[in-house]
Tab-separated table of C-alpha atoms (C1' of nucleotides) in Angstrom:
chain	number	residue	atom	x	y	z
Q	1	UNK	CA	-13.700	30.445	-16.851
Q	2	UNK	CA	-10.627	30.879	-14.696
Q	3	UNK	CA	-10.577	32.414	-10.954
Q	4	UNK	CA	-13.750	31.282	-8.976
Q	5	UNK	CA	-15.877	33.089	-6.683
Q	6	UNK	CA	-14.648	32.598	-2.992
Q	7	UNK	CA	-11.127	31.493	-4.023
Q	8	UNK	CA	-8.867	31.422	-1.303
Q	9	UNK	CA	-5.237	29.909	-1.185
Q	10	UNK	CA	-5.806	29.842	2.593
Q	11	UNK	CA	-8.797	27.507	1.959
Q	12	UNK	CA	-7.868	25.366	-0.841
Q	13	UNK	CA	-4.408	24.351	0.465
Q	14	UNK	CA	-5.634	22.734	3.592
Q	15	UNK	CA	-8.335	20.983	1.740
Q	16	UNK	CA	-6.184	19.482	-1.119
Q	17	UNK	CA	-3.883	18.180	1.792
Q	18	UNK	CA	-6.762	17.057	3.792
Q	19	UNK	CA	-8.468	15.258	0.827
Q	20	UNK	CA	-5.023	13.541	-0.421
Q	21	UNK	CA	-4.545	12.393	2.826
Q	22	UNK	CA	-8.408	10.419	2.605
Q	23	UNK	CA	-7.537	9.126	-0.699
Q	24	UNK	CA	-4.057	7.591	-0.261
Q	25	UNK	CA	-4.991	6.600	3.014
Q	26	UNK	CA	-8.296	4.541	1.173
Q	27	UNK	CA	-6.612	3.425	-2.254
Q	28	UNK	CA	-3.113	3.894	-1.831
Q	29	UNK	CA	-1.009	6.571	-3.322
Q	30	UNK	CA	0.094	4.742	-7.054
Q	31	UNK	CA	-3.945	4.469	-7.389
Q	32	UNK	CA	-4.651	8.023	-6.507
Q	33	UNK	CA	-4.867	10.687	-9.477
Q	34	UNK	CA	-4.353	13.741	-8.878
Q	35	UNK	CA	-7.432	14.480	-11.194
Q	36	UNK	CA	-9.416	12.546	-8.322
Q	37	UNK	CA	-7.968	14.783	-5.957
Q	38	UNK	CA	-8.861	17.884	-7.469
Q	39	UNK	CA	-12.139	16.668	-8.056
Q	40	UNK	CA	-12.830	16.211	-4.299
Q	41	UNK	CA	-11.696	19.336	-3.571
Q	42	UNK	CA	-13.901	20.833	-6.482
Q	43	UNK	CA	-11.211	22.000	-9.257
Q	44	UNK	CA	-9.323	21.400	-11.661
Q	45	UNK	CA	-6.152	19.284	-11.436
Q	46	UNK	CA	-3.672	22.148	-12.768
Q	47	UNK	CA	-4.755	24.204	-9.760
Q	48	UNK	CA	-3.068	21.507	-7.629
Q	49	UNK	CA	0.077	22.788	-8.551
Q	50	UNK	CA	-0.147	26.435	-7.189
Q	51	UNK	CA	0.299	24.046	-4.017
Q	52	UNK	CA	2.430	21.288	-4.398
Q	53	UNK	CA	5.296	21.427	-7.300
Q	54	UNK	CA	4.202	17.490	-7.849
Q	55	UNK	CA	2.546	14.403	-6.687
Q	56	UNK	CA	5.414	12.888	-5.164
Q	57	UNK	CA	5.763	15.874	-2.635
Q	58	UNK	CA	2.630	15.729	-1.845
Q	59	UNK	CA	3.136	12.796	-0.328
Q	60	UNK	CA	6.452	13.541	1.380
Q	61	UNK	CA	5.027	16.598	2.990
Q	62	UNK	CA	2.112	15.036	4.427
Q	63	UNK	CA	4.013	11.990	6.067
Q	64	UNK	CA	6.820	14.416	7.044
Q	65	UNK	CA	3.973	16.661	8.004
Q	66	UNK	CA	2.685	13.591	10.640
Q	67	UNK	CA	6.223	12.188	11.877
Q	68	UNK	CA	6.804	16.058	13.097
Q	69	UNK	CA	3.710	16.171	14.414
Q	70	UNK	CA	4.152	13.326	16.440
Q	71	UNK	CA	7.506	14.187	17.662
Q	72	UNK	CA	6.374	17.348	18.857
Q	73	UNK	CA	3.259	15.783	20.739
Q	74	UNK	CA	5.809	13.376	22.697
Q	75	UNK	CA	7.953	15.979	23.405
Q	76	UNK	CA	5.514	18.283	24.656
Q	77	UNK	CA	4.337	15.160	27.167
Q	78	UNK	CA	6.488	15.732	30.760
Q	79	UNK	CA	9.037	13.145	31.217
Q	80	UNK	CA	9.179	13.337	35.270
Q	81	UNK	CA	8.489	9.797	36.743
Q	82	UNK	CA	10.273	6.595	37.456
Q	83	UNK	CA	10.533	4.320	33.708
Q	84	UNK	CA	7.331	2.640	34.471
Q	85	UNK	CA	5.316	5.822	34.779
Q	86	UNK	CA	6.916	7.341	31.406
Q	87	UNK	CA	5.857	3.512	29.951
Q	88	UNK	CA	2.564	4.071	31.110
Q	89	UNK	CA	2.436	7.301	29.635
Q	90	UNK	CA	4.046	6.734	26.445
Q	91	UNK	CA	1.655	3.787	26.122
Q	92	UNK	CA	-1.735	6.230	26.397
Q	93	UNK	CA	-0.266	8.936	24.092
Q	94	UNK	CA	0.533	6.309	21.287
Q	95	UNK	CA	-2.425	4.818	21.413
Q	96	UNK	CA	-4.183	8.238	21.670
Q	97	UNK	CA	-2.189	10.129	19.124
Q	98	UNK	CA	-2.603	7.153	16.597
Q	99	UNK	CA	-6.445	6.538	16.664
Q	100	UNK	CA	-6.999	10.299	16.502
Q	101	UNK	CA	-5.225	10.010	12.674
Q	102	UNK	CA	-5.663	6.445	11.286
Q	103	UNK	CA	-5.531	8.210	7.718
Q	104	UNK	CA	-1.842	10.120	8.330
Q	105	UNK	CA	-0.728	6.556	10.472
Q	106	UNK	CA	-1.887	4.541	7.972
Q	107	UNK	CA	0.060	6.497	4.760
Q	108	UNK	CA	3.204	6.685	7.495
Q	109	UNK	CA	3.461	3.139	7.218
Q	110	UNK	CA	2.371	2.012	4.279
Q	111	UNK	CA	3.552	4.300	1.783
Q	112	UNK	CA	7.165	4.853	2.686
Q	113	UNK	CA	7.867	2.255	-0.751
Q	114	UNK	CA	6.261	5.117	-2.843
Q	115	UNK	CA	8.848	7.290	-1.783
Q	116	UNK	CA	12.062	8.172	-3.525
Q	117	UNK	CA	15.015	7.536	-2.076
Q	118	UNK	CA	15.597	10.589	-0.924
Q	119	UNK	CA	12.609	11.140	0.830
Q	120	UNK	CA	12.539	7.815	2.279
Q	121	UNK	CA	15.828	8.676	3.923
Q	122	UNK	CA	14.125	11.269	5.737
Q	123	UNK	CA	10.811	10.156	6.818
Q	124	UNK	CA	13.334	6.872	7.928
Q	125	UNK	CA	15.390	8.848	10.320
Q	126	UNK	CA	12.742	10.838	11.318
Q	127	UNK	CA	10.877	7.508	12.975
Q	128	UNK	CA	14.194	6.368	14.279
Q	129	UNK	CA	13.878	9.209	16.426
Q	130	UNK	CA	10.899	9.076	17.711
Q	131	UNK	CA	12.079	5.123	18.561
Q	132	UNK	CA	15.046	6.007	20.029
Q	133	UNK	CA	12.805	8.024	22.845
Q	134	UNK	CA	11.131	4.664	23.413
Q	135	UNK	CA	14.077	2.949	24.152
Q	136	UNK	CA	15.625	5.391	26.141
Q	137	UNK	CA	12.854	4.820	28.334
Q	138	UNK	CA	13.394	1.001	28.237
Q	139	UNK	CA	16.877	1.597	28.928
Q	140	UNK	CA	16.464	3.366	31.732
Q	141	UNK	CA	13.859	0.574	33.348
Q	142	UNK	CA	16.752	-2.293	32.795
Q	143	UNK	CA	19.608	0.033	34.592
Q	144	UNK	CA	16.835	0.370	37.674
Q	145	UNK	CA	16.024	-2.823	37.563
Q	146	UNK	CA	12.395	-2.492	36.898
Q	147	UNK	CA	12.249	-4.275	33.416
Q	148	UNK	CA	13.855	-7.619	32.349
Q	149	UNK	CA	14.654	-6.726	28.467
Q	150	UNK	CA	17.060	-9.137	26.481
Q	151	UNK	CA	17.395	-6.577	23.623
Q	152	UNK	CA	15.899	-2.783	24.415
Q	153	UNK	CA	16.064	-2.157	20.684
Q	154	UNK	CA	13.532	-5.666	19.747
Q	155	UNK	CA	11.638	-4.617	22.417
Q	156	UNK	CA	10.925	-1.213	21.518
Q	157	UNK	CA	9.658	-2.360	17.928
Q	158	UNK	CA	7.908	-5.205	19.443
Q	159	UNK	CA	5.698	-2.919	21.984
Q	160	UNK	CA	5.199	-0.003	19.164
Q	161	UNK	CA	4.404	-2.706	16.731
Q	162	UNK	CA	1.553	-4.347	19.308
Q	163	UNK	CA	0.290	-0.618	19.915
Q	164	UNK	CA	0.006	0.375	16.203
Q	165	UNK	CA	-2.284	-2.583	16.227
Q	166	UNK	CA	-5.616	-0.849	17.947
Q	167	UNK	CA	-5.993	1.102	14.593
Q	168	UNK	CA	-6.370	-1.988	12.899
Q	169	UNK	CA	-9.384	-2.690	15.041
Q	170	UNK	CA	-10.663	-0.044	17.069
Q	171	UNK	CA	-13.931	1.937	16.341
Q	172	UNK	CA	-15.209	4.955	18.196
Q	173	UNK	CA	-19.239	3.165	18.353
Q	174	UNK	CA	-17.356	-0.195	19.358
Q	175	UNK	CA	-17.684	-2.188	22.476
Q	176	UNK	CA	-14.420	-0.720	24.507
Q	177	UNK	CA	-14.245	2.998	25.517
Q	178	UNK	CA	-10.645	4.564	24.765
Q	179	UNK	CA	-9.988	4.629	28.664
Q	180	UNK	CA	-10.456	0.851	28.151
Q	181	UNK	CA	-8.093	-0.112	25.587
Q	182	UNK	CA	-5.440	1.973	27.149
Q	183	UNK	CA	-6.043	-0.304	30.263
Q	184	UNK	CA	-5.627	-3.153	28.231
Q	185	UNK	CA	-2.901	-2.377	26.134
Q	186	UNK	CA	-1.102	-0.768	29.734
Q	187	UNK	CA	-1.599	-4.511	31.667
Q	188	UNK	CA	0.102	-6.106	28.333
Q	189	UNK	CA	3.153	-3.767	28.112
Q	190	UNK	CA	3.572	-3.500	31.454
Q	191	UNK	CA	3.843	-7.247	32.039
Q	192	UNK	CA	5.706	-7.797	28.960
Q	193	UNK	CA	8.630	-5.483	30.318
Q	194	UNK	CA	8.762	-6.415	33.907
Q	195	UNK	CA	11.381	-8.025	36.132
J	1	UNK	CA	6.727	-14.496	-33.705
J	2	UNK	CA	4.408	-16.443	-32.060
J	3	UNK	CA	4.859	-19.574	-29.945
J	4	UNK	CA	8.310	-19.705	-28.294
J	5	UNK	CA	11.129	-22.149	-27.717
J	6	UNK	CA	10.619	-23.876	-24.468
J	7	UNK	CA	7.482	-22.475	-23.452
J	8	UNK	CA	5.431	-24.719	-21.124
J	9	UNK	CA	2.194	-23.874	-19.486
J	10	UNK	CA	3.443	-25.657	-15.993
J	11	UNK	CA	6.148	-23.085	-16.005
J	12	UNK	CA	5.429	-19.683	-17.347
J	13	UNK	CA	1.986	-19.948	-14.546
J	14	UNK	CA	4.320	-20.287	-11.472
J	15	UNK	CA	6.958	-17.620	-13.130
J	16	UNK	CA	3.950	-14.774	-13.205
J	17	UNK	CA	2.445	-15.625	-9.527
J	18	UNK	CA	6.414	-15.286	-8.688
J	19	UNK	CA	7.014	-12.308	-10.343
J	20	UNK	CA	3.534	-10.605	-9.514
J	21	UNK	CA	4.299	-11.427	-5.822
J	22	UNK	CA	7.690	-9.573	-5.717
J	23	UNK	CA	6.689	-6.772	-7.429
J	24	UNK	CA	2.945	-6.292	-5.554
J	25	UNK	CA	5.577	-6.330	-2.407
J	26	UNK	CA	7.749	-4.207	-3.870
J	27	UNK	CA	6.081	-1.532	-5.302
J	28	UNK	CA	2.406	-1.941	-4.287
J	29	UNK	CA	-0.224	-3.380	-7.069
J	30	UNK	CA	-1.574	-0.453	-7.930
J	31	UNK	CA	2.005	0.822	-8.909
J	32	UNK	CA	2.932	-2.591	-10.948
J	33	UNK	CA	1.697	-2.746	-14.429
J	34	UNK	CA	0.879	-6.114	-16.135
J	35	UNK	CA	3.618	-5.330	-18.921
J	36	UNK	CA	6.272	-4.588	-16.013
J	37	UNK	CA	5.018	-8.310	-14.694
J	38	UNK	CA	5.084	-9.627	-18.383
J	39	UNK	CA	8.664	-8.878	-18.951
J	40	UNK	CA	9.975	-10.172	-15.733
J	41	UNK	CA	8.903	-13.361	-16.845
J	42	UNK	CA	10.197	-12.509	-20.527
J	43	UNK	CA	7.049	-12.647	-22.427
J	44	UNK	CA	4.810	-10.003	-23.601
J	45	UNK	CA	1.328	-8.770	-21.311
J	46	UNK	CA	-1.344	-10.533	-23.314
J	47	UNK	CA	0.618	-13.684	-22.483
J	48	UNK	CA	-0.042	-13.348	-18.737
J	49	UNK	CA	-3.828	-13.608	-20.074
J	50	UNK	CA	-3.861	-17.192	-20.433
J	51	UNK	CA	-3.148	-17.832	-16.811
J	52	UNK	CA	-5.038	-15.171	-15.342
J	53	UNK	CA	-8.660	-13.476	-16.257
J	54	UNK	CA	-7.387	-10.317	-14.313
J	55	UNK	CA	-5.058	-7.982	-12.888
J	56	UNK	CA	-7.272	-8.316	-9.407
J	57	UNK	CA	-7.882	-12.420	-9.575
J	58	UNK	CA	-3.802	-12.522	-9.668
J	59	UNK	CA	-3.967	-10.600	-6.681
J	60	UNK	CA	-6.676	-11.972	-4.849
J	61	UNK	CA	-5.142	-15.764	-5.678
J	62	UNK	CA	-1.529	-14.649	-4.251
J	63	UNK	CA	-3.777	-13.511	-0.886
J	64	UNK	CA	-5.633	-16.303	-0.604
J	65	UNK	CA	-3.342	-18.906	-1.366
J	66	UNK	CA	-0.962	-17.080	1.400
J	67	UNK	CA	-3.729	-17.351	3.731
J	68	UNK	CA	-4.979	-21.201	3.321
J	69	UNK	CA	-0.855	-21.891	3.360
J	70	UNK	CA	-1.072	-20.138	6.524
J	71	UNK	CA	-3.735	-22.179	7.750
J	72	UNK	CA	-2.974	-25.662	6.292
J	73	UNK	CA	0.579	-25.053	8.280
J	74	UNK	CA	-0.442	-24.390	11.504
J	75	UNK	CA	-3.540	-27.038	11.054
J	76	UNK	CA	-0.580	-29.316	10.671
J	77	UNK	CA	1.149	-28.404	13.925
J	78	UNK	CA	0.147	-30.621	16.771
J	79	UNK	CA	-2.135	-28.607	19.339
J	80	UNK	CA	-1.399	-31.448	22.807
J	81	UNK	CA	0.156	-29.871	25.780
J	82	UNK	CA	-1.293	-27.257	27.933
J	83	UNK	CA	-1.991	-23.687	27.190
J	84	UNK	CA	0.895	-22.285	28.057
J	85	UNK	CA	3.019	-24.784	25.682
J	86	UNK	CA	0.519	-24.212	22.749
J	87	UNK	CA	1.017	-20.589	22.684
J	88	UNK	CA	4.771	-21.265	22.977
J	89	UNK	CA	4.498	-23.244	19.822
J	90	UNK	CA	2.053	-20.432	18.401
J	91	UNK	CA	4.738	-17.581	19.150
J	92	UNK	CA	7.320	-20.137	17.104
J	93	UNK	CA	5.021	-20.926	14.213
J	94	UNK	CA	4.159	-17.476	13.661
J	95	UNK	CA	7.728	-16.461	13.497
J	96	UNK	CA	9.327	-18.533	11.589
J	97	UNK	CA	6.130	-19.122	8.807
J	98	UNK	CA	6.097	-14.863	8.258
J	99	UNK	CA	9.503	-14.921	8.286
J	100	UNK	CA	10.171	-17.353	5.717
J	101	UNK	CA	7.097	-15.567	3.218
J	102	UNK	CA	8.051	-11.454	3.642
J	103	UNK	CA	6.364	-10.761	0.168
J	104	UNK	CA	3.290	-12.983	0.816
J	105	UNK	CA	2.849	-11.125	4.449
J	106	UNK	CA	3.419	-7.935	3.115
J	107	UNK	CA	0.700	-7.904	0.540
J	108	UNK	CA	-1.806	-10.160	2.581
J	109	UNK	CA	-1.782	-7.195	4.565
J	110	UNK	CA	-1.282	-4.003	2.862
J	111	UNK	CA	-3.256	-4.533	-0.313
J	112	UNK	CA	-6.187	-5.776	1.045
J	113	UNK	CA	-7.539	-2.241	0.205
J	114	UNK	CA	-7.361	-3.006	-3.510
J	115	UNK	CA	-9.479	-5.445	-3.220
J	116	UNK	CA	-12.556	-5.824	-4.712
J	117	UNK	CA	-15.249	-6.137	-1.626
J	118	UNK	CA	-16.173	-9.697	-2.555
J	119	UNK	CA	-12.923	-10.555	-2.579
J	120	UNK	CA	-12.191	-8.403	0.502
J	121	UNK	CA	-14.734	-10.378	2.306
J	122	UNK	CA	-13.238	-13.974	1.411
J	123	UNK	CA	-9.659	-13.054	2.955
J	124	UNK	CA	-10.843	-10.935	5.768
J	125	UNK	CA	-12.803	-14.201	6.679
J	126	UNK	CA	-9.940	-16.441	6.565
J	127	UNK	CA	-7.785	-14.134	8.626
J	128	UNK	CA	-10.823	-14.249	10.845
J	129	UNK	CA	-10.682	-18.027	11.154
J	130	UNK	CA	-6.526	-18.154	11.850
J	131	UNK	CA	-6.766	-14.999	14.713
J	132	UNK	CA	-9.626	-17.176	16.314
J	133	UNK	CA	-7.484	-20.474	16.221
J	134	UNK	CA	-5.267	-18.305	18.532
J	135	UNK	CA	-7.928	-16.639	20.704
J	136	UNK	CA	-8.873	-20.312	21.551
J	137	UNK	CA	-5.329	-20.503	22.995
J	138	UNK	CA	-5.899	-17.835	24.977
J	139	UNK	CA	-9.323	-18.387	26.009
J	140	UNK	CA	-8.038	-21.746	27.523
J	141	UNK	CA	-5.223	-20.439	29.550
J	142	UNK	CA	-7.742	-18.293	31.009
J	143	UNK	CA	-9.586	-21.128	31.632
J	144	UNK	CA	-7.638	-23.109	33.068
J	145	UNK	CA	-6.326	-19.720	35.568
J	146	UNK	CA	-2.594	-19.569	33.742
J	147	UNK	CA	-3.182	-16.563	31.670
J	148	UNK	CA	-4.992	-13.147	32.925
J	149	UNK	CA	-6.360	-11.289	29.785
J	150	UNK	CA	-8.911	-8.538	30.272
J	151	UNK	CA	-10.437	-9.360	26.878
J	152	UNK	CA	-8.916	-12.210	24.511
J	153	UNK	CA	-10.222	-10.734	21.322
J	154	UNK	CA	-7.929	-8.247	21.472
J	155	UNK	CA	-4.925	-9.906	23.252
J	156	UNK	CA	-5.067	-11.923	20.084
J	157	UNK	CA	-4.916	-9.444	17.805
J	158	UNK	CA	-2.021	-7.439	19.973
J	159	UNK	CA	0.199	-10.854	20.178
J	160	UNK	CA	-0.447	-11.207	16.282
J	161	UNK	CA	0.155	-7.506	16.270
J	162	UNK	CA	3.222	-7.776	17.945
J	163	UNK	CA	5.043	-10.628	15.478
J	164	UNK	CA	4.151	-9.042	12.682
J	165	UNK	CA	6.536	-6.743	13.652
J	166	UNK	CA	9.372	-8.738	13.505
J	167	UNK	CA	9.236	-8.456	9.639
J	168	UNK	CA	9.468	-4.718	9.665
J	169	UNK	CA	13.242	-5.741	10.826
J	170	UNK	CA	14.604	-9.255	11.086
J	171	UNK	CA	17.514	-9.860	8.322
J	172	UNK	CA	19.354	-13.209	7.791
J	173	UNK	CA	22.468	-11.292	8.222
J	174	UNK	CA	21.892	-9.493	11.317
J	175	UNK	CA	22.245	-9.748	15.030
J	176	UNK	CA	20.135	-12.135	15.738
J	177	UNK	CA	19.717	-15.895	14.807
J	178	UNK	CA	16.035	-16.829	14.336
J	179	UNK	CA	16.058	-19.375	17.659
J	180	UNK	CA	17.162	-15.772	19.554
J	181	UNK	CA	14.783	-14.097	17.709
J	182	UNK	CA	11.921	-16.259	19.000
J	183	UNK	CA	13.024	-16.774	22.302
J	184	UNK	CA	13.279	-12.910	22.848
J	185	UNK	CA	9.347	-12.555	21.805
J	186	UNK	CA	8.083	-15.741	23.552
J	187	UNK	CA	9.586	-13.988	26.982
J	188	UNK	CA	7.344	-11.179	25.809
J	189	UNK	CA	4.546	-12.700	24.897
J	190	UNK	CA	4.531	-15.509	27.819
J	191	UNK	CA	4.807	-12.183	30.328
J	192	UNK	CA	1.978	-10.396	28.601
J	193	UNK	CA	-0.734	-12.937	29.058
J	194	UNK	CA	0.506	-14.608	32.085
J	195	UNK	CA	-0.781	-14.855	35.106
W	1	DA	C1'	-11.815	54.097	-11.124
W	2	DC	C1'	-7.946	51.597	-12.462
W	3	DA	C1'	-3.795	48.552	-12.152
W	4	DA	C1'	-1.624	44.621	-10.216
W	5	DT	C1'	-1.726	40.227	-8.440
W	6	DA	C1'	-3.405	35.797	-6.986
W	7	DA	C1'	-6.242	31.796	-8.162
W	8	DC	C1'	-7.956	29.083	-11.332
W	9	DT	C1'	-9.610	26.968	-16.052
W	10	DG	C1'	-9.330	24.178	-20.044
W	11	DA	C1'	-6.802	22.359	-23.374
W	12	DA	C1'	-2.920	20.081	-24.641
W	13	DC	C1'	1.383	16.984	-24.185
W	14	DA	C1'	3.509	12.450	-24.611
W	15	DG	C1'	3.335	8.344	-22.316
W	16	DT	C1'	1.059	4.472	-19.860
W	17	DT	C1'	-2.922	1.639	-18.393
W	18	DG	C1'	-5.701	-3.121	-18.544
W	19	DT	C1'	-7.493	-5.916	-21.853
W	20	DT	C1'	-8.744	-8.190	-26.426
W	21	DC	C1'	-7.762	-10.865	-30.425
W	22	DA	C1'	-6.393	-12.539	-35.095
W	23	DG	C1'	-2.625	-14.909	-36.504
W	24	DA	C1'	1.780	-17.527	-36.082
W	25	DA	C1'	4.805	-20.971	-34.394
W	26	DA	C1'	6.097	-24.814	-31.305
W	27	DA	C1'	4.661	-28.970	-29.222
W	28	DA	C1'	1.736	-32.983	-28.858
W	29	DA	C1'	-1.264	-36.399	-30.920
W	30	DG	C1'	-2.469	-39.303	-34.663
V	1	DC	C1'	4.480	-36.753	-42.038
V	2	DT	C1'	0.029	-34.399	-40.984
V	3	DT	C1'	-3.322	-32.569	-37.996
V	4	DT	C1'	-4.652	-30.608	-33.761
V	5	DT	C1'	-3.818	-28.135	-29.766
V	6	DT	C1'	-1.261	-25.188	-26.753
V	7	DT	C1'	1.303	-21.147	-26.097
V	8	DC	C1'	2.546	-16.874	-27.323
V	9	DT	C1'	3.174	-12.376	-30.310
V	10	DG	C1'	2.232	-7.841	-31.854
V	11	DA	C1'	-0.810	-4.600	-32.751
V	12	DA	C1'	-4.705	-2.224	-31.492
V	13	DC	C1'	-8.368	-0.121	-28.273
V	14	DA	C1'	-10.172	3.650	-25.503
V	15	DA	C1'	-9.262	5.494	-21.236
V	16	DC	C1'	-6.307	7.509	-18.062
V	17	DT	C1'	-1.591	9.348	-16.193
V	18	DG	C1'	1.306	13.602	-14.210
V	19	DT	C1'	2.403	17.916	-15.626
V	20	DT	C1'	2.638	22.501	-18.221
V	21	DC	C1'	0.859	26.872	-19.600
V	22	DA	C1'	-1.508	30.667	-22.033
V	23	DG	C1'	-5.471	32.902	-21.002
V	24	DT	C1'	-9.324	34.496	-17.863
V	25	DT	C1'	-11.447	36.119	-13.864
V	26	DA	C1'	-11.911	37.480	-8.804
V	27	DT	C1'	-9.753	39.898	-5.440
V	28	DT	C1'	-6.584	43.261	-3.451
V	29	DG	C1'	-4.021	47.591	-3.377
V	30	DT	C1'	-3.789	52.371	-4.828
DNA sequence: ACAATAACTGAACAGTTGTTCAGAAAAAAG
DNA sequence: CTTTTTTCTGAACAACTGTTCAGTTATTGT
């Protein structure tokens, strides 16, 4: 056998990403084979190479893939508003953007010692970007005199780090609509920050 | 070769939970092989067979141990004093105990995915027990009208959430010395849930 | 109809995996 | 000194690893 009927490159590349993503996210990258990979997608593990030159990229590319993603989704959210309106909206789009990919958040975080150096660098800088929008907006509260911050930098980790937390938790059937949690989450932040 | 100079049951067991530890943290378990453990401890992998029945028990014993250590310590810090002082001493506990165990944190909480779901069960349970130690906190500053929390349940898990974080960041070396360090969060977390 | 190209198979490569076990040597017990 | 026990070696097992590639087939272009 060789080419199979309905054979697409426009099909299968999507769906090895998608399915790598599912597996690393579940077992963890070292425990994935590709041959398990190819099997979800329903061939056989040499074709995985018409689409990614090796494992290891794989991997980069999707986290790379996510942290660009996200950027872009923050960027694309308007910035008008005094620093505890761009909290408050920063705080919904985290949460939001986050529980709508636990797989690509999870591998983001977890997988970044599976990386070689190299790509580590870059995935690395690419999250102290997206941190350094955070604490601009920290920054700005403390120079109005809105928020009482001993360290903006701490702070910014410490308020991602508490929002990263819902997707440890939070399921779609559960007892708290989305609307909900944001509320919650909001009251905390908010109150953590304030003067 | 057989037997070896020096070679003591009381120390070669300690050496492999030592050297499995580091290298779970460092490179995930899946990624760590039991020869790669074997010769950090300078013996060969069948060795490593006499103290452990398994790659997973040696894994599921470093989690669990973490966790009862993790219990046993705060068990052993006196709970008097009123809500608001409890949590303080929480915030400080938590802190200082994660601090002082990065490896043991790390893989309590990223590899509980390789566990086996028996043995996924046991730990998830004992983190259970330790997040609800620190809901009853909460539960009676509400109480008693010093703390406003929407829902405790998850103002427990965003305050554990939230110190976690600090190990993403927090070196010996840096900026900050560990009293600074904890004073910084308690502001945050004493605003979050107050009143 | 035919040629060119894109997509995939299936086998093969050398190396690694967790685990078992007979045998050997050091330590402890007598 | 001799026997027993504890601790470890070294080889072996079958299964699996990421990756390469010649060959085969479906699709596309002419």
């Amino acid at each position: 056998m060789a080419r199979t009927q309905g054979s697409h490159s426009d099909i299968t590349g999507p769906r090895i990403r998608e399915a790598a993503l599912r597996l690393f996210a579940q077992h963890g990258y070292a425990a994935v084979s590709m041959r398990q990979i190819a099997k979800e997608v329903g061939v056989q593990a040499g074709a995985l190479y018409n689409y990614t030159p090796d494992k290891q990229s794989l991997l980069f590319n999707l986290m790379a893939g996510h942290m660009a993603d996200l950027q872009a989704a923050w960027d694309a959210v308007p910035q008008a508003g005094s620093a505890l309106e761009r909290l408050r909206a920063f705080t919904g789009f985290h949460i939001r953007f986050h529980l709508e990919r636990p797989d690509a958040v999870f591998i983001a975080y977890m997988e970044l010692r599976n990386l070689t150096e190299e790509n580590f660098t870059v995935i690395e800088s690419l999250r102290r970007d997206y941190e350094n929008g955070v604490e601009g907006i920290l920054k700005q509260g403390v120079e109005q005199g809105v928020f009482t911050i001993p360290d903006t930098k701490i702070a910014t980790l410490a308020v991602i780090a508490m929002l990263n937390g819902v997707n440890t938790w939070y399921r779609s059937e559960g007892r708290l609509s989305l609307d909900e949690v944001e509320r919650v989450y909001w009251g905390m932040v908010q109150k953590a920050v304030s003067t």
